[in-house]
Amino acid sequence: ADEGVRADTTAASLGALKPMLKGGQVTAGNSSQQNDAAAAMLIV
């Protein structure tokens, strides 16, 4: 199971991730994992 930080993660690889929304700041690298106090999940 993926419990958090991965050994191959670098600041450069996190900086290269695109925001989820145009003009946004949230990326897959800085958003909370589902197991981090997530209250709900919506599947569309």
mmCIF file of C-alpha atoms in Angstrom, residues 11-36:
data_model
loop_
_atom_site.group_PDB
_atom_site.id
_atom_site.type_symbol
_atom_site.label_atom_id
_atom_site.label_comp_id
_atom_site.label_asym_id
_atom_site.label_seq_id
_atom_site.Cartn_x
_atom_site.Cartn_y
_atom_site.Cartn_z
ATOM 1 C CA ALA A 11 11.487 18.491 -5.608
ATOM 2 C CA ALA A 12 12.079 18.728 -9.355
ATOM 3 C CA SER A 13 9.522 16.019 -10.151
ATOM 4 C CA LEU A 14 6.928 17.644 -7.866
ATOM 5 C CA GLY A 15 7.590 21.037 -9.468
ATOM 6 C CA ALA A 16 6.963 19.593 -12.920
ATOM 7 C CA LEU A 17 3.416 18.435 -12.100
ATOM 8 C CA LYS A 18 0.625 20.408 -13.774
ATOM 9 C CA PRO A 19 -2.186 21.952 -11.664
ATOM 10 C CA MET A 20 -5.501 20.089 -11.685
ATOM 11 C CA LEU A 21 -7.397 23.250 -12.730
ATOM 12 C CA LYS A 22 -6.251 25.999 -15.094
ATOM 13 C CA GLY A 23 -4.599 28.705 -13.005
ATOM 14 C CA GLY A 24 -4.770 26.487 -9.928
ATOM 15 C CA GLN A 25 -2.158 25.489 -7.388
ATOM 16 C CA VAL A 26 -3.308 21.985 -6.410
ATOM 17 C CA THR A 27 -1.386 19.161 -8.076
ATOM 18 C CA ALA A 28 -1.265 15.412 -7.515
ATOM 19 C CA GLY A 29 1.929 16.030 -5.546
ATOM 20 C CA ASN A 30 0.569 18.486 -2.973
ATOM 21 C CA SER A 31 -3.014 17.301 -2.507
ATOM 22 C CA SER A 32 -4.018 15.135 0.450
ATOM 23 C CA GLN A 33 -4.185 11.410 0.041
ATOM 24 C CA GLN A 34 -7.574 9.809 0.416
ATOM 25 C CA ASN A 35 -6.548 8.335 3.768
ATOM 26 C CA ASP A 36 -5.582 11.762 5.208
#
